[in-house]
Structures are given as structure tokens and as C-alpha cells.
Amino acid sequence: MLIRGVALLAGCFIAGQLLGETLGRLIHINANVGGVGFAMLLLVFAQNWFEKRDSLHPEMESGILFWSKMYIPVIVAMSATQNVRVALSSGLIALAAGIIPVAICLFLVPSITRISLKTPEEWSI
Amino acid sequence: MEYITTLLAKNGLVVAFLSVGLIMYSSDFLSEKLTRKKIPGSAIAIFLGLVLAYIGGVVSGGSKGIADIKELSGFELMGGAMFRDFAIVSTAMGVSFVVVRKTGLAGIISLFVGVILTFFTGATIAYFMGYRDAISITTIGAGACTFVVGPVTGAAIGASSDVIAISIATGLVKSIAITICTPLVARVIGLNNPATAMVFGGLIGTTSGVAAGLASTDPKLVPYGAMTATFYTGLGCLLCPSILYLLVKVIVG
């Protein structure tokens, strides 16, 4: 049962990546356009479908949950393999152009959220 | 000694699991003892990862952080795109479809505002730091979006390799800044619900930075932010070498 969950996740992953690659080719940029996003949507759909049929076995679920719990460790490994030395040494321009736009966008988060969000209370998780 | 190195390198992925486990353990310890859990253990762990990457770069002179040290080469597989994306997708488990639908419009607006505003801010900075040609300005502006959009754009419009390197570094600084800043500003910008997380991901882009930042803020928000952030790179690759490049060309002549 555990492997069925992992396989479902893998299936959504591959299908999503394929969609992303295909879309990238269709619009002539050699990149994967939103592959991870598509895969996530597929997993959300698949999960809803299984839940409706009442056939989402808990063990199957734990096959997927294991990977979502491995997420932070994987990110730690990823940050340990970045070229931090070069990012720090390639000068002021990388620092300024990397940080200033971020600050501006962070500042905008609340106002754009308000567009769809009239009553913040209903969004609490 | 030689055989130990070989053994560790041969079992690289398992060594990486062990090392990351130890990093997480010590980070949780530091979080509890030094900050009374005010700074989450995961944020400390990601920061320690960056410190390790710096040390690895200095010791080996390579470009893959700690993975350039032979015994720790497994970090490259564990932190590579495959595991990262696989783990990101798995976080969609338990996402509420209702929330995704409700955030729709704000999500799309945040994507366009995020890419265009970031591009022009980066481009303006490039201009004031001495770059006057449209190709370099566009490439650095694109690098301000993400470290993928920068080189893709630079390659498409024929930028020189040093400008492309700057654009990658810019994207990297952004990703690191987001990783560190997100948990610090989360309360100020109301980043405590799925809708805001989706807007946040759309405005900022950089899937890795957004996901890492949200992970140390509240792991439940990761899938929402990552979902919009993943479309940011696509939109950036689409707009930067085309419309935005032409606009820059018109402006700087």
C-alpha cells in the first residue's frame, strides 16, 4: 500500500513535468514551464478523486506524507550545494539587484492579498 | 584513510541523509537553547546549509558548495532538482482546492506584478551601476527575477558570459535573501494563511527561496507558495527575452 502512494506521487510528478516540458516547447523556450505546479494540481485532483470514492488508504497517504516531511531536509541539502562563495563575491550589483526588488515585493504582499481577500478571518488554516 | 573516503563517496546519498540529519538535530537544539524557538530550527538548518556551501566553495574552489568535497558529494543528489521537485509536489497532499480557486485572481495579478516590477527594479539598478546596453540591462533585470530566468534570457538575447554570471549571482542573492527574510517579516506582511502564501509565491518567484522561507515560517504554507512560484519562472522566461527586452531597448535606445 505504501508503494501505491509513492507511485501515485511519482505518476503525478512525471505527468506534470511532461506537461511543463511540452508547454515550454510549444512556446519556444527551452525550459520547463510550471511543471511542478501542474504536478501539484494533478496530485490535488487525484487526492480529491480518491477521497470521494473513499479509497484513500491511510498507508497510501503515508507514502506521500513521508516525502512531504523530507522536504525541509532536502532544502537544507540544496542550500548546502549553492555557489554561495561566488554570490557573495561578485559584487555590489548582485547584492543590490537581488535584495531591493525583494524588499519592494514583500511590501506589496498585503495590498495584493487584499484584492481577493475581504475578510482575513475566513482564510485561517 | 583512502578506503574511508572511497566508502563515503560510494554511499554518497546515505552519507548526505546522515549529515543533514545531524544538521537538523543540532539546529533544533540551537533553536531551543539559544532562541527559545523564536527562530525555527528549520531556518537555522537552512542557514547552516548555506554556511556549509560557503565553506565547501572556499575549501574546494568549486561551484557546487559542500558537494565539491568528495566525501560529501551525495549532497548534490539529495539537494538536486529531482528530489527537490519530488518533495515539493508531495507537499500538495492535503491542499484545499477551495482555497486555490478563491485565490485565483490575486495569484495571477501577483505573478505579473512580481515579474515585471522585479525586472524593472533590477534593470534600473544595473543602469545606475554603469551598464548602458539593453542586452546587459535586460539580462541583469531577468536575473533579479530568478537565477534561471537570468541565464535563459541572457542566452536568448546574446549577453556576454560575465553578465550572465552576474545575473545568476543576483538570482542567488535573491533566493538567499528570501530564505532568511521570510520568517522574519512573516508577521508584518500577514503571511499566515494559504491565500497570502500564494500571493507571496507569485510576487517573489524563486521556488527554492520561497519554499525554504515558507518552510521555516510554517510548513503548511509551502505547497501554496510553491504552486504560484513555480509558474513565475515560466512567466519570466516568457516575458524577459521578449516584451521586456524590447521595452528596455526602446527606453535606453
XYZ file of C-alpha atoms in Angstrom:
378
model
C 0.000 0.000 0.000
C 2.832 2.332 0.867
C 4.350 1.999 -2.569
C 0.979 2.785 -4.176
C 1.085 6.191 -2.542
C 4.661 6.784 -3.698
C 3.696 5.579 -7.181
C 0.716 7.945 -7.292
C 3.023 10.809 -6.347
C 5.573 9.695 -8.954
C 2.867 9.442 -11.615
C 1.625 12.978 -10.913
C 5.230 14.205 -10.882
C 6.122 12.703 -14.267
C 2.843 13.759 -15.895
C 3.241 17.311 -14.574
C 6.858 17.582 -15.738
C 5.873 16.259 -19.166
C 3.140 18.891 -19.404
C 5.623 21.591 -18.373
C 8.234 20.478 -20.927
C 5.642 20.231 -23.695
C 4.313 23.689 -22.918
C 7.897 25.033 -22.944
C 8.409 23.568 -26.404
C 5.110 24.893 -27.699
C 6.025 28.457 -26.747
C 9.634 28.020 -27.930
C 11.560 28.447 -24.707
C 13.887 25.683 -23.755
C 12.590 25.394 -20.207
C 10.031 23.577 -18.120
C 7.082 25.941 -17.713
C 5.255 25.299 -14.456
C 5.897 21.539 -14.405
C 5.970 21.376 -10.618
C 2.772 23.444 -10.450
C 0.963 21.103 -12.849
C 2.154 18.069 -10.897
C 0.848 19.596 -7.653
C -2.546 20.324 -9.216
C -2.710 16.732 -10.518
C -1.952 15.409 -7.035
C -4.678 17.631 -5.562
C -7.154 16.315 -8.150
C -6.092 12.691 -7.654
C -6.379 13.021 -3.905
C -9.876 14.544 -4.134
C -10.910 11.763 -6.526
C -9.690 9.005 -4.193
C -11.310 10.691 -1.204
C -14.667 10.904 -2.970
C -14.540 7.187 -3.705
C -13.461 6.677 -0.112
C -10.451 4.670 -1.246
C -7.550 6.776 0.019
C -5.906 4.159 2.222
C -4.061 5.708 5.212
C -0.932 3.750 4.407
C -1.055 5.036 0.854
C -1.295 8.536 2.273
C 1.748 7.974 4.479
C 3.797 7.051 1.395
C 3.208 10.593 0.168
C 3.473 12.245 3.592
C 6.941 10.758 4.097
C 8.179 12.779 1.128
C 6.484 15.959 2.239
C 8.242 15.606 5.602
C 11.566 15.075 3.807
C 11.062 18.445 2.194
C 12.991 20.614 4.660
C 15.974 18.210 4.817
C 16.123 18.225 1.014
C 16.102 22.045 1.042
C 18.924 22.039 3.601
C 20.937 19.782 1.278
C 20.081 22.072 -1.636
C 21.248 25.221 0.143
C 24.486 23.416 1.030
C 25.215 22.929 -2.670
C 24.684 26.540 -3.833
C 27.563 28.627 -5.099
C 27.413 30.932 -2.078
C 31.066 31.949 -2.416
C 30.515 33.474 -5.866
C 27.202 35.059 -4.894
C 28.974 36.816 -2.029
C 31.998 37.863 -4.064
C 30.515 39.002 -7.379
C 29.974 42.458 -6.088
C 27.521 45.043 -5.050
C 25.339 44.789 -8.137
C 24.265 41.207 -7.392
C 23.537 42.201 -3.802
C 21.562 45.325 -4.725
C 19.631 43.774 -7.619
C 18.994 40.663 -5.550
C 17.716 42.351 -2.422
C 15.995 45.632 -3.370
C 13.297 44.104 -5.645
C 12.599 41.520 -2.950
C 12.006 44.262 -0.393
C 9.592 46.060 -2.735
C 7.648 42.866 -3.494
C 7.411 41.921 0.182
C 5.972 45.362 0.807
C 3.264 44.685 -1.824
C 2.134 41.321 -0.444
C -0.575 42.722 1.869
C -2.155 45.030 -0.748
C -2.387 42.365 -3.461
C -3.713 39.853 -0.971
C -6.499 42.313 -0.196
C -7.733 42.075 -3.818
C -9.280 38.696 -3.231
C -9.347 38.824 0.483
C -12.053 40.886 2.133
C -12.254 39.063 5.429
C -8.921 37.613 6.532
C -10.559 35.512 9.230
C -12.128 33.041 6.827
C -8.711 32.072 5.491
C -7.209 30.788 8.683
C -5.919 27.226 8.392
C 42.343 6.542 5.069
C 41.856 6.279 1.357
C 39.336 3.444 1.693
C 37.188 5.519 4.087
C 36.933 8.350 1.561
C 36.030 5.872 -1.167
C 33.413 4.218 1.031
C 31.801 7.565 1.919
C 31.846 8.778 -1.695
C 30.381 5.483 -2.927
C 27.470 5.762 -0.484
C 27.064 9.485 -1.112
C 23.281 9.713 -0.755
C 23.245 7.814 2.548
C 26.092 9.996 3.874
C 24.032 13.056 2.890
C 20.985 11.686 4.771
C 23.166 11.211 7.858
C 24.805 14.654 7.580
C 21.537 16.510 7.020
C 20.009 14.586 9.906
C 22.826 15.765 12.156
C 22.436 19.357 10.902
C 18.687 19.284 11.628
C 19.287 17.815 15.063
C 21.818 20.473 16.048
C 19.626 23.226 14.560
C 16.638 22.177 16.633
C 18.937 22.152 19.656
C 20.246 25.661 18.881
C 16.719 26.932 18.195
C 15.533 25.732 21.582
C 18.551 26.681 23.693
C 19.631 29.965 22.099
C 16.446 31.493 20.720
C 13.717 29.775 22.746
C 12.245 28.575 19.436
C 11.817 32.178 18.213
C 13.897 31.326 15.136
C 12.627 27.972 13.845
C 15.043 25.053 13.729
C 14.453 24.626 10.009
C 15.544 28.218 9.303
C 18.738 27.670 11.273
C 19.296 24.401 9.397
C 18.924 26.103 6.001
C 21.264 28.878 7.114
C 23.799 26.289 8.302
C 23.438 24.682 4.863
C 24.435 27.982 3.241
C 27.387 28.324 5.616
C 28.470 24.797 4.659
C 28.120 25.757 0.989
C 30.395 28.737 1.555
C 32.973 26.613 3.391
C 32.823 23.994 0.637
C 33.344 26.662 -2.002
C 36.337 28.157 -0.195
C 37.965 24.783 0.557
C 37.483 23.238 -2.889
C 37.288 26.316 -5.110
C 34.401 24.649 -6.935
C 30.882 25.833 -7.699
C 28.768 23.153 -6.024
C 29.229 24.188 -2.401
C 29.842 21.355 0.031
C 29.198 18.756 -2.713
C 32.607 19.563 -4.198
C 34.162 17.796 -1.237
C 34.321 14.181 -2.368
C 33.097 12.600 0.865
C 30.006 14.816 0.835
C 29.253 14.614 -2.881
C 25.912 12.955 -2.067
C 24.541 16.379 -1.114
C 24.313 17.076 -4.806
C 21.877 14.201 -5.360
C 19.854 14.811 -2.196
C 19.602 18.557 -2.832
C 19.314 18.225 -6.598
C 16.363 19.208 -8.739
C 14.817 15.709 -8.802
C 14.421 15.175 -5.059
C 13.591 18.847 -4.519
C 10.749 18.857 -7.036
C 9.508 15.427 -5.934
C 9.346 16.617 -2.335
C 7.686 19.913 -3.332
C 4.952 18.069 -5.262
C 4.299 15.780 -2.296
C 3.509 18.811 -0.131
C 0.351 19.332 -2.222
C -1.094 16.432 -0.224
C -3.830 17.954 1.909
C -4.122 21.190 -0.079
C -7.608 22.634 -0.037
C -8.861 23.043 -3.576
C -11.393 25.615 -2.424
C -8.603 27.924 -1.260
C -6.705 27.565 -4.546
C -9.806 28.546 -6.504
C -10.558 31.523 -4.282
C -7.033 32.897 -4.604
C -7.117 32.634 -8.411
C -7.260 36.314 -9.411
C -4.883 37.619 -6.742
C -2.480 34.809 -7.666
C -2.401 35.790 -11.343
C -2.056 39.515 -10.586
C 0.795 38.809 -8.158
C 2.613 36.799 -10.854
C 2.568 39.611 -13.422
C 3.300 42.361 -10.889
C 6.091 40.235 -9.390
C 7.906 39.527 -12.659
C 7.529 42.987 -14.225
C 8.277 45.016 -11.096
C 11.277 42.877 -10.146
C 12.615 43.043 -13.691
C 12.449 46.824 -13.885
C 13.876 47.355 -10.412
C 16.805 45.067 -11.266
C 17.233 46.749 -14.666
C 17.248 50.219 -13.089
C 19.913 49.154 -10.597
C 22.005 47.717 -13.465
C 21.658 51.044 -15.305
C 22.794 53.101 -12.340
C 25.717 50.772 -11.710
C 27.138 51.503 -15.113
C 25.502 49.148 -17.589
C 24.184 51.092 -20.563
C 23.408 48.490 -23.234
C 19.944 46.955 -23.498
C 21.255 43.361 -23.540
C 23.176 43.614 -20.228
C 20.427 45.614 -18.532
C 17.797 43.077 -19.595
C 19.904 40.085 -18.510
C 20.591 41.521 -15.044
C 16.929 42.547 -14.692
C 15.957 38.978 -15.580
C 18.490 37.671 -13.055
C 16.696 39.714 -10.399
C 13.648 37.522 -11.182
C 15.367 34.158 -10.620
C 18.729 32.524 -11.297
C 17.046 30.513 -14.063
C 15.317 33.401 -15.843
C 18.614 35.370 -15.927
C 20.733 32.902 -17.919
C 17.794 31.804 -20.102
C 17.189 35.445 -21.057
C 20.892 36.221 -21.438
C 21.409 33.256 -23.732
C 18.344 34.159 -25.790
C 19.407 37.764 -26.469
C 23.166 37.100 -26.691
C 24.602 38.537 -23.474
C 28.295 38.074 -22.560
C 29.195 35.356 -20.084
C 30.263 37.711 -17.288
C 26.894 39.471 -17.430
C 25.170 36.073 -17.334
C 27.295 35.181 -14.281
C 26.180 38.403 -12.569
C 22.552 37.575 -13.355
C 22.927 34.126 -11.779
C 24.581 35.660 -8.713
C 21.749 38.209 -8.482
C 19.135 35.461 -8.557
C 21.086 33.530 -5.963
C 21.315 36.537 -3.620
C 17.552 36.918 -4.011
C 16.932 33.276 -3.166
C 19.154 33.500 -0.081
C 17.609 36.823 0.997
C 14.114 35.348 0.754
C 15.129 32.246 2.682
C 16.435 34.354 5.546
C 13.892 37.231 5.474
C 10.609 35.321 5.107
C 10.318 34.064 8.693
C 11.444 37.492 9.962
C 8.838 39.550 8.058
C 6.052 36.924 8.015
C 4.089 38.539 10.814
C 4.419 42.068 9.419
C 3.035 41.142 5.975
C 0.347 38.818 7.333
C 1.912 35.662 5.940
C -0.069 33.198 7.998
C -2.693 31.818 5.618
C -2.784 29.938 2.286
C -4.116 32.883 0.238
C -1.318 35.232 1.308
C 1.195 32.431 0.746
C 0.001 32.102 -2.861
C 0.292 35.857 -3.449
C 3.715 35.770 -1.777
C 4.885 32.948 -4.062
C 3.598 34.746 -7.143
C 5.243 38.059 -6.242
C 8.600 36.603 -5.277
C 9.068 33.652 -7.636
C 12.266 31.707 -6.895
C 10.617 28.404 -5.949
C 13.598 27.329 -3.852
C 13.766 30.541 -1.830
C 10.005 30.796 -1.362
C 9.703 27.160 -0.363
C 12.642 27.364 2.032
C 11.375 30.621 3.524
C 7.857 29.305 3.977
C 9.182 26.018 5.343
C 10.822 27.875 8.182
C 7.774 30.119 8.668
C 5.032 27.482 8.610
C 5.482 24.208 6.671
C 1.717 24.095 5.997
C 2.067 27.134 3.712
C 4.795 25.620 1.500
C 2.553 23.972 -1.126
C 0.525 27.163 -1.686
C 3.543 29.428 -2.135
C 5.444 26.865 -4.203
C 2.497 26.382 -6.545
C 2.421 30.011 -7.730
C 6.222 30.414 -7.529
C 6.696 27.579 -9.986
C 4.765 29.500 -12.635
C 6.883 32.609 -12.020
C 9.954 31.137 -13.722
C 7.857 30.224 -16.756
C 6.341 33.686 -16.996
C 9.778 35.265 -16.509
C 11.336 33.140 -19.266
C 8.417 34.153 -21.452
C 8.354 37.929 -20.817
C 12.014 38.892 -20.192
C 13.638 37.973 -23.530
C 10.646 39.262 -25.499
C 8.387 42.149 -24.479
C 10.527 43.385 -21.590
C 13.733 43.287 -23.685
C 12.038 45.307 -26.425
C 10.807 47.813 -23.843
C 14.306 48.241 -22.401
C 15.645 48.681 -25.935
C 13.129 51.452 -26.598
C 13.950 53.162 -23.292
C 17.779 53.126 -23.433
C 17.929 53.394 -27.219
